[in-house]
Amino acid sequence: MAKDIEALQKEKRIFEPPAELVENSNVKKWMNEHDIKDYDELLERAKDKEWFWEDAAKELEWFAPWTKVLEWNPPHAKWFVDGKINIVHNALDRHMGTPRENKVAYIWEGELGEVRKLTYRDLYVEVNKFANALKGLGIQKGDRVTIYLPMIPELPIAMLACAKIGAIHSVVFSGFSPHAMMERTKDAEAKVVITVDGFYRRGKLISLKQNADEALRDAPSVKHIIVVKRAGNDVSNGDKDVWWHELVEGQSATAEAEVMDSEDILYILYTSGTTGKPKGIVHVHGGYAVGTYRTLKWVFDLKDEDVWWCAADIGWVTGHSYIVYAPLIAGATSVMYEGAPDYPHPDRLWSMIAKYGVTIFYTSPTAVRMFMKYGEEWPKKHDLSSLRLLGSVGEPINPEAWMWYYEYIGDKRCPIMDTWWQTETGSHMITPLPITPLKPGSTTRQFPGVEADIFDDNGKSLTEKGGHLVIKTPWPSMLRTLYKDPERYEKQYWSRFPDTYLAGDAARKDEDGYFWVQGREDDVLNVAGHRIGTAEVESALVSHPAVAEAAVIGVPHPIKGEEISAFVILRKGREPSDALKDELKRHVAEEIGPIARPASIGFVGDLPKTRSGKIMRRVIKAKAIGAPVGDISTLANPEAVEELDKAV
Ligand code: WTA
């Protein structure tokens, strides 16, 4: 990573977007309509954020208009105050009776190759039936529903059905362990859990329901467990369990969308923070719809004839915003894929791009680096000429991977939209538009209506020097709070600099105002584009009877960006062994999920700590990657540093 950052700092190439793309782009058209002649003027004019976002909001259908665009009582924002809306009315209902009704909303492909196409009408009917089924179970506006499903059509159907009746969904990534799912379910006090009998990953059956059964017994709030039949494997259904297909049978195909206040909660999505407890990020119907919709239309220039593929998992925010809500509001045709990107061969995705004529493709740097390793002979086997734009998200993309993506997937024709944003921001914040000259490795400039900056420790704006990435004004799709934890919301994001949002990333802004994101600056790791809290992994480790203390760091990895390395102090009487290392790795995977499995574990007698007892991960990391340890005068136990030498 140190090498990558150096490479980033030297990067000077500029790639101009093709003139034809610029001229025909949604954003350029809008600029012409508003007499805006260039990019700088666009950003300048959009600083009138009420004007800018109100214009965006007018493209949606509201049941009742807002009386005020923004009410800002830092750190609490209300957007489109008093407006009444339902995001699902915009995503589905309003397309009925228009030519979009019979357009394909999702082309879904299972890992084993089966295909399901759902038109907007099909989706509308499925959502209505399931919404009615949920109501039949007593679910009402404001109730929470945990959705623990893999990438099958029932996942967006369940989310939309909840939102349509005003229930709050909390989707838990299906790669998380049942234990992690249940912790989130308990925090949300969900009444219903929706899951699946089993699904396939790399050809292997994963019996999700069976794995979850034990955890599910342990949540008193849960009254019903709805099970989708996907794999047909054996599941032992208990008295709370009900099959999805039996539940929807005979339900009416129409359902009224609940009239929601603009600020009513749409969903909770848990994400890792600096403590062991995940944060429940709260998004709302109104502003979130406006932010996700406008960014998709502008950043990815989405048009009616496009075939859009956001190859993320809906279990993360990228999938919430850009597989479910924004593309449906825009009336797009999306590809949705169930399985592993390199299964059964490394050209699975390229073959699907050719098969479905995908025009816009959005993935992560980790995926790009993985494909790079497989080699360009795989994409070269397929006709990728339908593509016109590419995207990247989740972690910094190194210029080398950017160039490979640009050359071999985009044929040097397709600009890459490297979009910086977070679960908290709801939609793209620092990102190119189709009109933006690109610099490989830079997420370029802020989206119009967003004010990003780099601050030093004292809140002074920096150019050319690295610092804290901040957002200085509110935006419509911002998180509203942390579920049941408003204090942590204030402390985490708004206490460092007055009335300013602290992103938790380190970044630099160059002389052209281009942003170069370096990575997290808090105790959050980014493994293959997935956020994992060091504290979560540490608490999973110490929950094992052999472990007394643990410290977890991220070490650079050529494909995943970072991988997890753990240092462990064993309890008295426990002996270090390779078998124990394996057991601890397995234990973490069971507690959190396979994505959190440490790549390496070192046994130590002591860990470097400050006098107040705080583990100095910085020192551990320096040792692990062979960098200078720097100032260790605040260490209470300098001898621990030598211990580390032995362990690495
Ligand atoms: C990182 C994912 C560099 C960043 C949408 C951020 C990025 C965290 C980029 C949020 C990018 C996301 N370049 N870093 N284009 N996009 N990140 O909440 O560290 O899963 O804070 O949201 O991913 O991760 P999250």
XYZ file of C-alpha atoms and ligand atoms in Angstrom:
673
model
C 0.000 0.000 0.000
C 2.856 2.396 0.809
C 4.107 1.721 -2.708
C 0.635 2.316 -4.127
C 0.316 5.630 -2.343
C 3.647 6.678 -3.740
C 2.450 5.662 -7.192
C -0.723 7.680 -6.624
C 1.278 10.755 -5.765
C 3.290 10.534 -8.947
C 0.303 9.980 -11.212
C 0.096 12.791 -13.748
C -1.789 11.294 -16.716
C -5.077 12.863 -17.725
C -7.769 11.130 -19.764
C -10.322 13.329 -21.482
C -13.792 11.831 -21.893
C -14.905 11.225 -25.512
C -16.522 14.374 -26.954
C -19.613 12.525 -28.094
C -20.221 11.123 -24.649
C -19.866 14.584 -23.130
C -22.227 16.186 -25.622
C -24.974 13.594 -25.168
C -24.635 13.207 -21.424
C -27.507 13.822 -19.033
C -25.436 16.274 -17.068
C -24.429 18.301 -20.134
C -28.024 18.475 -21.267
C -29.007 19.796 -17.883
C -26.191 22.334 -17.956
C -27.405 23.592 -21.340
C -30.919 23.956 -20.011
C -29.563 26.022 -17.149
C -27.133 28.090 -19.180
C -24.147 26.653 -17.393
C -21.126 26.641 -19.655
C -18.551 24.561 -17.841
C -17.744 22.242 -14.997
C -16.470 24.949 -12.661
C -19.623 26.947 -13.149
C -21.708 23.845 -12.495
C -19.982 23.267 -9.155
C -20.214 26.933 -8.313
C -23.929 27.223 -9.101
C -24.691 23.996 -7.225
C -23.255 25.540 -4.074
C -26.758 26.912 -3.813
C -27.621 23.462 -2.579
C -31.270 24.162 -1.837
C -31.759 25.228 -5.440
C -29.772 22.320 -6.813
C -31.392 19.551 -4.788
C -34.872 20.970 -5.124
C -34.430 20.736 -8.868
C -33.517 17.058 -8.423
C -36.462 16.405 -6.100
C -38.868 17.734 -8.703
C -38.054 14.761 -10.921
C -39.752 12.445 -8.427
C -43.433 12.016 -7.636
C -44.528 13.336 -4.276
C -47.901 12.750 -2.608
C -47.595 16.225 -1.107
C -44.962 18.895 -1.759
C -42.392 20.106 0.763
C -42.762 23.445 2.469
C -39.037 23.958 2.911
C -36.094 22.319 1.120
C -33.712 22.088 4.066
C -33.858 22.538 7.791
C -30.346 22.360 9.190
C -29.888 22.206 12.929
C -26.390 20.783 13.020
C -25.830 17.895 13.089
C -29.435 17.178 12.190
C -30.750 17.820 8.701
C -34.285 17.528 7.402
C -34.705 17.615 3.657
C -37.930 18.382 1.801
C -39.659 19.224 5.033
C -43.317 18.146 5.255
C -43.062 16.466 1.842
C -44.956 13.172 1.531
C -43.524 10.416 -0.588
C -42.914 6.686 -0.808
C -39.702 5.615 -2.518
C -41.428 2.471 -3.848
C -44.150 4.520 -5.478
C -41.300 6.126 -7.418
C -39.457 2.857 -8.036
C -42.457 0.835 -9.221
C -45.985 2.208 -9.042
C -45.408 5.276 -11.144
C -44.073 3.170 -14.038
C -47.355 1.266 -14.328
C -49.443 2.366 -17.275
C -46.353 3.795 -18.999
C -44.145 2.112 -21.627
C -41.861 1.093 -18.766
C -44.442 -1.275 -17.384
C -43.322 -4.087 -19.682
C -39.651 -3.207 -19.684
C -37.329 -5.679 -17.956
C -36.326 -4.394 -14.536
C -34.002 -7.256 -13.597
C -32.235 -9.838 -15.672
C -31.257 -12.235 -12.927
C -28.738 -15.011 -13.475
C -28.130 -17.748 -10.943
C -24.685 -19.144 -10.394
C -25.708 -22.393 -12.051
C -26.799 -20.489 -15.158
C -30.573 -20.266 -14.752
C -32.094 -16.950 -15.857
C -35.134 -15.074 -14.555
C -36.359 -11.885 -16.163
C -38.706 -9.654 -14.210
C -40.470 -6.779 -15.918
C -41.519 -3.736 -13.953
C -45.018 -5.180 -13.841
C -43.772 -8.579 -12.626
C -41.787 -6.904 -9.907
C -44.703 -4.678 -8.959
C -46.994 -7.692 -8.577
C -44.443 -9.703 -6.564
C -43.783 -6.752 -4.295
C -47.482 -6.123 -3.739
C -48.175 -9.739 -2.891
C -45.348 -9.888 -0.433
C -46.302 -6.517 1.041
C -49.802 -7.862 1.651
C -48.339 -11.022 3.161
C -46.244 -8.970 5.590
C -49.306 -6.971 6.556
C -51.119 -10.248 7.117
C -48.434 -11.142 9.654
C -49.195 -7.914 11.482
C -46.251 -5.891 10.191
C -46.986 -2.180 10.264
C -45.366 1.125 9.475
C -42.210 1.548 11.560
C -41.738 -2.171 12.342
C -38.304 -3.605 11.622
C -37.653 -6.580 9.368
C -34.296 -8.356 9.035
C -33.551 -9.599 5.541
C -30.830 -12.252 5.407
C -30.841 -13.322 1.784
C -28.295 -13.962 -0.960
C -28.489 -12.343 -4.402
C -31.835 -13.727 -5.512
C -34.826 -11.679 -6.758
C -36.627 -12.191 -3.442
C -34.041 -9.892 -1.843
C -35.076 -6.687 -3.665
C -38.701 -7.856 -3.573
C -38.564 -8.146 0.217
C -36.879 -4.747 0.603
C -39.400 -3.009 -1.642
C -42.338 -4.729 0.047
C -41.164 -3.496 3.447
C -40.655 0.034 2.183
C -44.000 0.051 0.445
C -45.881 -0.566 3.680
C -43.596 1.720 5.663
C -41.742 -1.049 7.494
C -37.993 -0.563 8.017
C -35.713 -3.136 6.483
C -32.362 -4.153 7.841
C -30.525 -6.222 5.263
C -27.699 -8.356 6.600
C -25.134 -9.523 4.021
C -25.597 -13.273 3.529
C -21.843 -13.777 3.979
C -22.120 -12.616 7.583
C -22.425 -15.357 10.167
C -25.822 -16.163 11.687
C -24.403 -14.862 14.962
C -23.657 -11.466 13.394
C -27.098 -11.474 11.787
C -28.779 -12.128 15.111
C -26.857 -9.368 16.876
C -28.153 -6.918 14.289
C -31.665 -8.380 14.514
C -31.662 -7.934 18.264
C -30.419 -4.375 18.049
C -33.160 -3.530 15.552
C -35.751 -5.537 17.544
C -36.989 -6.985 14.287
C -40.315 -8.796 14.294
C -39.624 -10.792 11.156
C -36.543 -12.422 9.679
C -36.554 -13.326 5.998
C -34.051 -15.951 4.918
C -33.495 -18.840 2.503
C -33.137 -22.612 2.761
C -29.834 -22.555 0.923
C -27.941 -21.122 -2.042
C -24.880 -21.804 -4.128
C -21.502 -20.189 -3.922
C -18.728 -21.525 -6.144
C -20.898 -24.540 -6.769
C -21.094 -25.323 -3.075
C -24.414 -25.422 -1.247
C -24.639 -23.042 1.689
C -27.450 -24.079 4.033
C -28.211 -20.629 5.335
C -31.385 -21.502 7.227
C -29.849 -24.487 8.938
C -26.816 -22.415 9.931
C -29.064 -19.683 11.237
C -31.463 -21.855 13.209
C -29.535 -21.761 16.432
C -29.041 -18.006 16.315
C -32.687 -17.510 15.411
C -33.827 -19.227 18.609
C -32.100 -16.496 20.538
C -34.035 -13.374 19.498
C -37.177 -12.732 21.495
C -38.463 -9.939 19.223
C -38.702 -12.259 16.212
C -42.241 -13.536 15.734
C -41.949 -14.976 12.227
C -39.222 -16.421 10.047
C -40.031 -16.390 6.359
C -38.042 -18.906 4.330
C -37.488 -18.678 0.584
C -37.168 -22.056 -1.110
C -34.125 -21.675 -3.322
C -31.905 -24.751 -3.093
C -34.489 -27.285 -1.960
C -32.197 -28.620 0.752
C -33.662 -30.008 3.968
C -34.658 -27.463 6.558
C -36.298 -28.222 9.843
C -39.029 -25.655 10.078
C -40.147 -24.738 13.578
C -43.379 -23.082 14.650
C -42.233 -19.545 13.769
C -41.216 -20.627 10.274
C -43.268 -20.124 7.170
C -42.403 -20.676 3.522
C -42.358 -17.556 1.363
C -44.261 -19.246 -1.488
C -47.037 -20.417 0.822
C -47.306 -16.991 2.371
C -47.758 -15.122 -0.913
C -50.171 -17.635 -2.379
C -53.583 -16.059 -2.891
C -52.401 -12.575 -1.891
C -53.789 -9.647 -3.839
C -51.621 -8.263 -6.637
C -52.304 -4.692 -5.643
C -51.215 -2.787 -2.571
C -51.339 0.883 -1.694
C -48.043 2.547 -0.981
C -48.034 3.925 2.547
C -47.847 7.713 2.532
C -44.547 8.432 4.234
C -43.103 11.632 5.500
C -39.994 12.618 3.616
C -38.013 12.043 6.824
C -39.567 8.678 7.774
C -37.047 5.854 8.035
C -36.575 3.703 4.940
C -33.912 1.371 6.234
C -31.178 0.578 8.699
C -27.918 -0.813 7.398
C -25.324 -1.900 9.927
C -21.729 -1.062 9.217
C -18.451 -1.429 11.076
C -17.126 1.367 13.203
C -14.338 1.831 15.668
C -15.977 -0.083 18.500
C -16.951 -3.745 18.582
C -20.600 -2.851 18.047
C -21.747 -2.222 14.468
C -23.498 1.076 13.782
C -27.051 1.087 12.472
C -26.946 3.695 9.705
C -30.390 5.227 9.204
C -31.653 6.395 5.806
C -35.009 7.993 4.999
C -37.479 7.896 2.105
C -37.252 11.433 0.674
C -33.665 12.670 0.559
C -32.257 9.226 -0.119
C -34.476 8.825 -3.181
C -33.377 12.227 -4.481
C -29.643 11.674 -3.872
C -29.386 8.167 -5.266
C -31.482 8.960 -8.310
C -29.659 12.093 -9.377
C -26.205 10.588 -8.865
C -27.050 7.511 -10.934
C -28.497 9.629 -13.734
C -25.524 11.960 -13.800
C -22.476 9.943 -12.766
C -23.354 6.904 -14.842
C -25.350 8.878 -17.364
C -28.143 6.345 -17.184
C -30.541 6.457 -20.146
C -33.602 4.439 -20.974
C -31.798 2.175 -23.448
C -28.921 1.293 -21.113
C -28.307 -2.104 -19.573
C -26.901 -1.360 -16.149
C -24.844 -3.747 -14.081
C -23.760 -2.877 -10.596
C -21.882 -6.060 -9.703
C -22.028 -5.533 -5.950
C -24.003 -7.478 -3.364
C -27.255 -5.937 -2.185
C -26.099 -6.742 1.357
C -23.900 -3.621 1.177
C -24.892 -0.026 0.582
C -23.730 -0.073 -3.038
C -26.377 -2.663 -3.786
C -29.070 -0.864 -1.778
C -28.552 2.396 -3.639
C -27.454 1.251 -7.077
C -29.008 -2.183 -7.606
C -32.318 -1.589 -5.888
C -33.494 1.967 -5.399
C -31.872 4.314 -7.923
C -32.048 2.053 -11.006
C -35.710 1.265 -10.373
C -36.593 4.915 -9.850
C -34.812 5.576 -13.140
C -36.708 2.749 -14.836
C -33.487 0.981 -15.832
C -32.851 -2.582 -16.895
C -30.350 -4.085 -14.448
C -28.360 -7.278 -14.480
C -28.292 -9.062 -11.149
C -25.989 -12.038 -10.585
C -26.176 -14.561 -7.788
C -22.752 -16.097 -7.703
C -19.003 -15.730 -7.539
C -17.437 -13.520 -10.238
C -14.904 -16.139 -11.318
C -17.141 -19.176 -11.282
C -16.977 -21.524 -13.087
C -14.297 -19.618 -15.040
C -12.606 -16.239 -14.740
C -14.640 -14.900 -17.680
C -18.055 -15.325 -16.080
C -18.708 -11.586 -15.868
C -17.287 -10.838 -19.323
C -19.484 -13.501 -20.865
C -22.506 -11.978 -19.147
C -21.644 -8.473 -20.362
C -21.576 -9.812 -23.920
C -24.694 -11.948 -23.474
C -26.888 -9.166 -22.107
C -25.320 -6.240 -23.947
C -24.359 -4.450 -20.753
C -23.594 -0.783 -21.417
C -22.494 0.391 -17.962
C -20.539 -1.784 -15.555
C -19.698 -0.930 -11.943
C -17.399 -3.035 -9.760
C -14.661 -2.839 -7.114
C -10.869 -2.447 -7.366
C -10.466 -5.828 -5.652
C -12.394 -7.469 -8.464
C -10.349 -5.594 -11.078
C -7.089 -6.702 -9.462
C -8.314 -10.284 -9.313
C -9.204 -10.243 -13.017
C -5.878 -8.626 -13.785
C -4.170 -11.575 -12.186
C -6.191 -14.031 -14.276
C -4.992 -12.158 -17.355
C -6.462 -10.258 -20.288
C -6.976 -13.420 -22.347
C -10.248 -13.911 -20.435
C -11.982 -10.629 -21.349
C -10.477 -10.861 -24.851
C -12.608 -13.927 -25.529
C -15.751 -11.799 -25.412
C -17.278 -8.942 -27.321
C -17.416 -6.116 -24.798
C -18.199 -3.422 -27.352
C -21.608 -2.709 -25.801
C -19.879 -1.021 -22.856
C -19.759 2.773 -22.760
C -18.967 3.586 -19.122
C -17.202 1.808 -16.272
C -17.274 2.352 -12.527
C -15.253 1.595 -9.432
C -16.147 1.781 -5.750
C -15.233 0.587 -2.293
C -11.515 1.296 -1.946
C -8.774 3.269 -3.617
C -7.962 1.972 -7.085
C -4.252 1.942 -7.846
C -3.289 3.491 -11.210
C -2.061 0.126 -12.497
C -5.439 -1.529 -11.942
C -7.192 1.554 -13.320
C -5.161 1.314 -16.536
C -5.853 -2.395 -16.917
C -9.588 -1.845 -16.442
C -9.486 1.052 -18.895
C -7.561 -0.852 -21.559
C -8.855 -4.375 -21.404
C -12.447 -3.931 -20.281
C -13.188 -0.457 -21.584
C -11.081 -0.701 -24.755
C -9.736 2.798 -23.989
C -13.153 4.163 -24.939
C -14.983 4.006 -21.628
C -14.303 6.533 -18.906
C -14.019 5.079 -15.398
C -16.216 6.649 -12.763
C -14.252 6.112 -9.560
C -16.915 6.979 -7.010
C -16.047 7.812 -3.407
C -18.880 7.484 -0.933
C -19.925 5.528 2.161
C -22.816 3.691 3.783
C -23.336 6.921 5.693
C -23.485 9.168 2.635
C -26.091 7.052 0.844
C -24.946 8.141 -2.613
C -21.845 9.233 -4.561
C -20.042 12.232 -3.060
C -16.675 12.652 -4.742
C -16.834 11.278 -8.230
C -16.238 12.007 -11.871
C -19.107 12.854 -14.192
C -18.998 11.927 -17.877
C -17.673 15.446 -18.506
C -14.716 15.107 -16.111
C -11.125 14.715 -17.320
C -9.865 11.684 -15.409
C -6.671 11.066 -13.469
C -6.130 7.362 -12.730
C -6.423 6.757 -8.990
C -8.275 9.993 -8.243
C -11.982 10.109 -7.461
C -11.721 13.580 -9.037
C -14.104 16.276 -7.816
C -17.128 16.605 -5.591
C -20.571 15.893 -6.961
C -22.513 19.143 -7.530
C -24.334 20.180 -4.367
C -21.712 18.487 -2.168
C -18.906 20.349 -0.412
C -15.937 18.141 0.321
C -12.601 19.298 1.701
C -9.400 18.192 3.390
C -8.754 19.489 6.900
C -5.647 19.434 9.034
C -5.951 18.650 12.756
C -7.083 22.203 13.421
C -9.769 22.318 10.797
C -7.725 24.327 8.307
C -8.309 23.517 4.648
C -5.327 21.833 2.972
C -4.161 21.556 -0.617
C -1.464 19.085 -1.694
C -0.989 17.856 1.847
C -2.853 14.830 3.171
C -5.437 15.260 5.921
C -8.936 14.396 7.086
C -11.636 14.070 4.472
C -14.676 16.125 5.501
C -18.016 17.240 4.095
C -18.867 20.803 5.034
C -22.569 21.039 4.267
C -25.531 18.635 4.540
C -26.745 16.633 1.538
C -30.125 14.914 0.980
C -29.038 11.258 1.168
C -26.952 11.676 4.314
C -27.543 9.353 7.234
C -29.954 10.872 9.725
C -28.683 9.174 12.854
C -27.407 5.872 14.211
C -30.273 3.621 15.136
C -31.001 3.916 18.852
C -27.693 5.706 19.356
C -27.989 9.442 18.592
C -25.064 10.268 20.886
C -22.696 8.080 18.967
C -23.935 9.748 15.772
C -22.923 13.158 17.073
C -19.674 12.012 18.564
C -18.525 9.871 15.674
C -19.174 12.204 12.773
C -19.701 15.724 14.034
C -17.605 16.319 17.133
C -14.152 16.622 15.579
C -14.855 19.805 13.584
C -17.831 22.109 14.207
C -20.864 21.413 11.980
C -18.672 19.381 9.647
C -19.015 15.713 8.757
C -15.892 13.642 9.413
C -15.670 10.767 6.936
C -12.952 8.757 8.672
C -10.772 8.663 5.549
C -7.376 10.168 4.909
C -7.118 11.984 1.594
C -5.349 14.703 -0.345
C -6.603 17.366 -2.725
C -4.318 18.437 -5.570
C -3.930 21.843 -7.179
C -6.805 21.095 -9.594
C -9.136 20.305 -6.711
C -8.960 16.561 -7.445
C -9.278 14.240 -4.464
C -6.966 11.288 -3.839
C -8.378 9.032 -1.147
C -5.735 7.083 0.727
C -7.872 4.909 2.981
C -9.411 4.742 6.427
C -7.712 6.707 9.157
C -9.676 5.150 11.981
C -9.624 1.587 13.285
C -11.671 0.273 10.406
C -10.150 -2.090 7.852
C -11.100 -2.283 4.223
C -10.689 -5.884 3.105
C -11.670 -6.444 -0.514
C -13.835 -3.333 -0.311
C -15.635 -4.530 2.814
C -15.524 -2.527 6.001
C -14.478 -4.523 9.028
C -13.828 -3.005 12.454
C -10.589 -4.084 14.130
C -12.536 -4.024 17.408
C -15.103 -6.480 16.056
C -12.419 -8.986 15.100
C -10.654 -8.449 18.415
C -13.813 -9.080 20.377
C -14.483 -12.225 18.347
C -10.959 -13.424 19.200
C -11.230 -12.771 22.915
C -14.560 -14.601 22.997
C -12.509 -17.766 22.405
C -11.567 -19.464 25.690
C -7.871 -19.645 24.784
C -7.453 -15.921 24.195
C -6.688 -13.313 26.837
C -6.046 -10.292 24.602
C -5.932 -9.546 20.915
C -4.895 -6.779 18.546
C -5.863 -6.694 14.907
C -4.322 -4.708 12.076
C -4.605 -4.545 8.303
C -1.576 -5.400 6.211
C -1.264 -4.618 2.499
C -2.437 -7.301 0.096
C -1.909 -7.125 -3.671
C -5.492 -8.030 -4.583
C -7.709 -7.384 -1.573
C -6.080 -4.066 -0.697
C -5.762 -5.174 2.893
C -5.876 -8.417 4.786
C -6.324 -9.086 8.463
C -3.425 -9.898 10.724
C -4.024 -10.677 14.395
C -1.735 -10.764 17.407
C -2.931 -12.752 20.350
C -1.970 -13.191 23.986
C -3.029 -16.617 25.208
C -4.535 -17.365 28.577
C -2.403 -19.065 31.215
C -1.982 -22.745 30.493
C -2.647 -22.458 26.755
C 0.170 -23.333 24.400
C 0.715 -21.753 20.982
C 0.314 -24.174 18.069
C -0.597 -24.181 14.397
C -3.752 -26.085 15.252
C -4.775 -23.309 17.612
C -4.103 -20.703 14.913
C -6.463 -22.530 12.584
C -9.030 -22.870 15.308
C -8.941 -19.144 16.045
C -9.282 -18.263 12.362
C -12.276 -20.562 12.127
C -13.734 -19.077 15.285
C -13.626 -15.531 13.871
C -15.236 -16.718 10.632
C -18.018 -18.310 12.652
C -18.538 -15.264 14.853
C -18.513 -12.600 12.128
C -18.311 -14.278 8.742
C -15.658 -15.603 6.360
C -14.766 -12.066 5.214
C -13.354 -11.332 8.674
C -11.155 -14.440 8.851
C -7.594 -13.383 9.796
C -4.976 -14.260 7.192
C -2.356 -14.652 9.889
C -2.188 -15.001 13.639
C 0.875 -14.358 15.768
C 1.194 -15.382 19.416
C 2.838 -12.822 21.682
C 3.465 -12.481 25.398
C 2.638 -8.790 25.426
C 1.168 -6.066 23.194
C 2.470 -2.489 22.974
C 0.244 -0.204 25.020
C 0.103 3.401 26.058
C 0.177 4.232 29.743
C -3.577 4.487 29.695
C -3.749 0.906 28.449
C -4.687 1.570 24.842
C -3.176 -0.868 22.362
C -0.934 0.961 19.899
C -1.959 -0.647 16.636
C 0.202 1.846 14.755
C 3.330 0.297 16.295
C 2.147 -3.234 15.592
C 1.406 -2.340 12.023
C 4.809 -0.743 11.502
C 6.467 -3.900 12.765
C 4.274 -6.139 10.648
C 5.042 -4.304 7.414
C 8.668 -3.563 8.245
C 8.229 0.214 8.465
C 9.894 2.456 11.053
C 7.988 2.326 14.362
C 8.344 6.065 14.917
C 7.872 7.671 18.288
C 7.288 5.078 20.993
C 8.000 7.287 23.969
C 4.392 7.048 25.110
C 4.600 3.269 25.348
C 4.234 1.798 28.805
C 5.959 -1.442 27.779
C 8.619 -0.915 25.092
C 9.760 -4.534 25.511
C 6.519 -5.592 23.820
C 7.938 -4.270 20.568
C 10.657 -6.919 20.629
C 8.049 -9.561 21.248
C 6.391 -8.474 18.039
C 9.639 -8.942 16.136
C 9.578 -12.587 17.095
C 5.936 -13.009 16.139
C 6.328 -11.461 12.650
C -13.744 3.436 1.024
C -19.003 1.787 0.148
C -11.317 5.131 -2.251
C -13.521 4.608 1.962
C -19.699 2.667 -0.892
C -14.880 4.790 2.605
C -13.231 4.359 -1.250
C -15.361 3.373 2.730
C -13.963 4.553 -2.448
C -16.856 3.252 2.746
C -13.243 5.046 -3.590
C -15.306 3.792 -0.925
N -11.929 5.319 -3.433
N -11.929 4.645 -1.158
N -13.825 5.221 -4.769
N -15.234 4.187 -2.214
N -14.104 3.873 -0.338
O -19.457 2.208 3.839
O -12.553 4.248 2.923
O -18.860 0.068 2.628
O -14.815 5.432 3.859
O -19.375 2.194 1.409
O -14.826 2.703 1.570
O -17.255 1.912 2.720
P -18.786 1.533 2.710
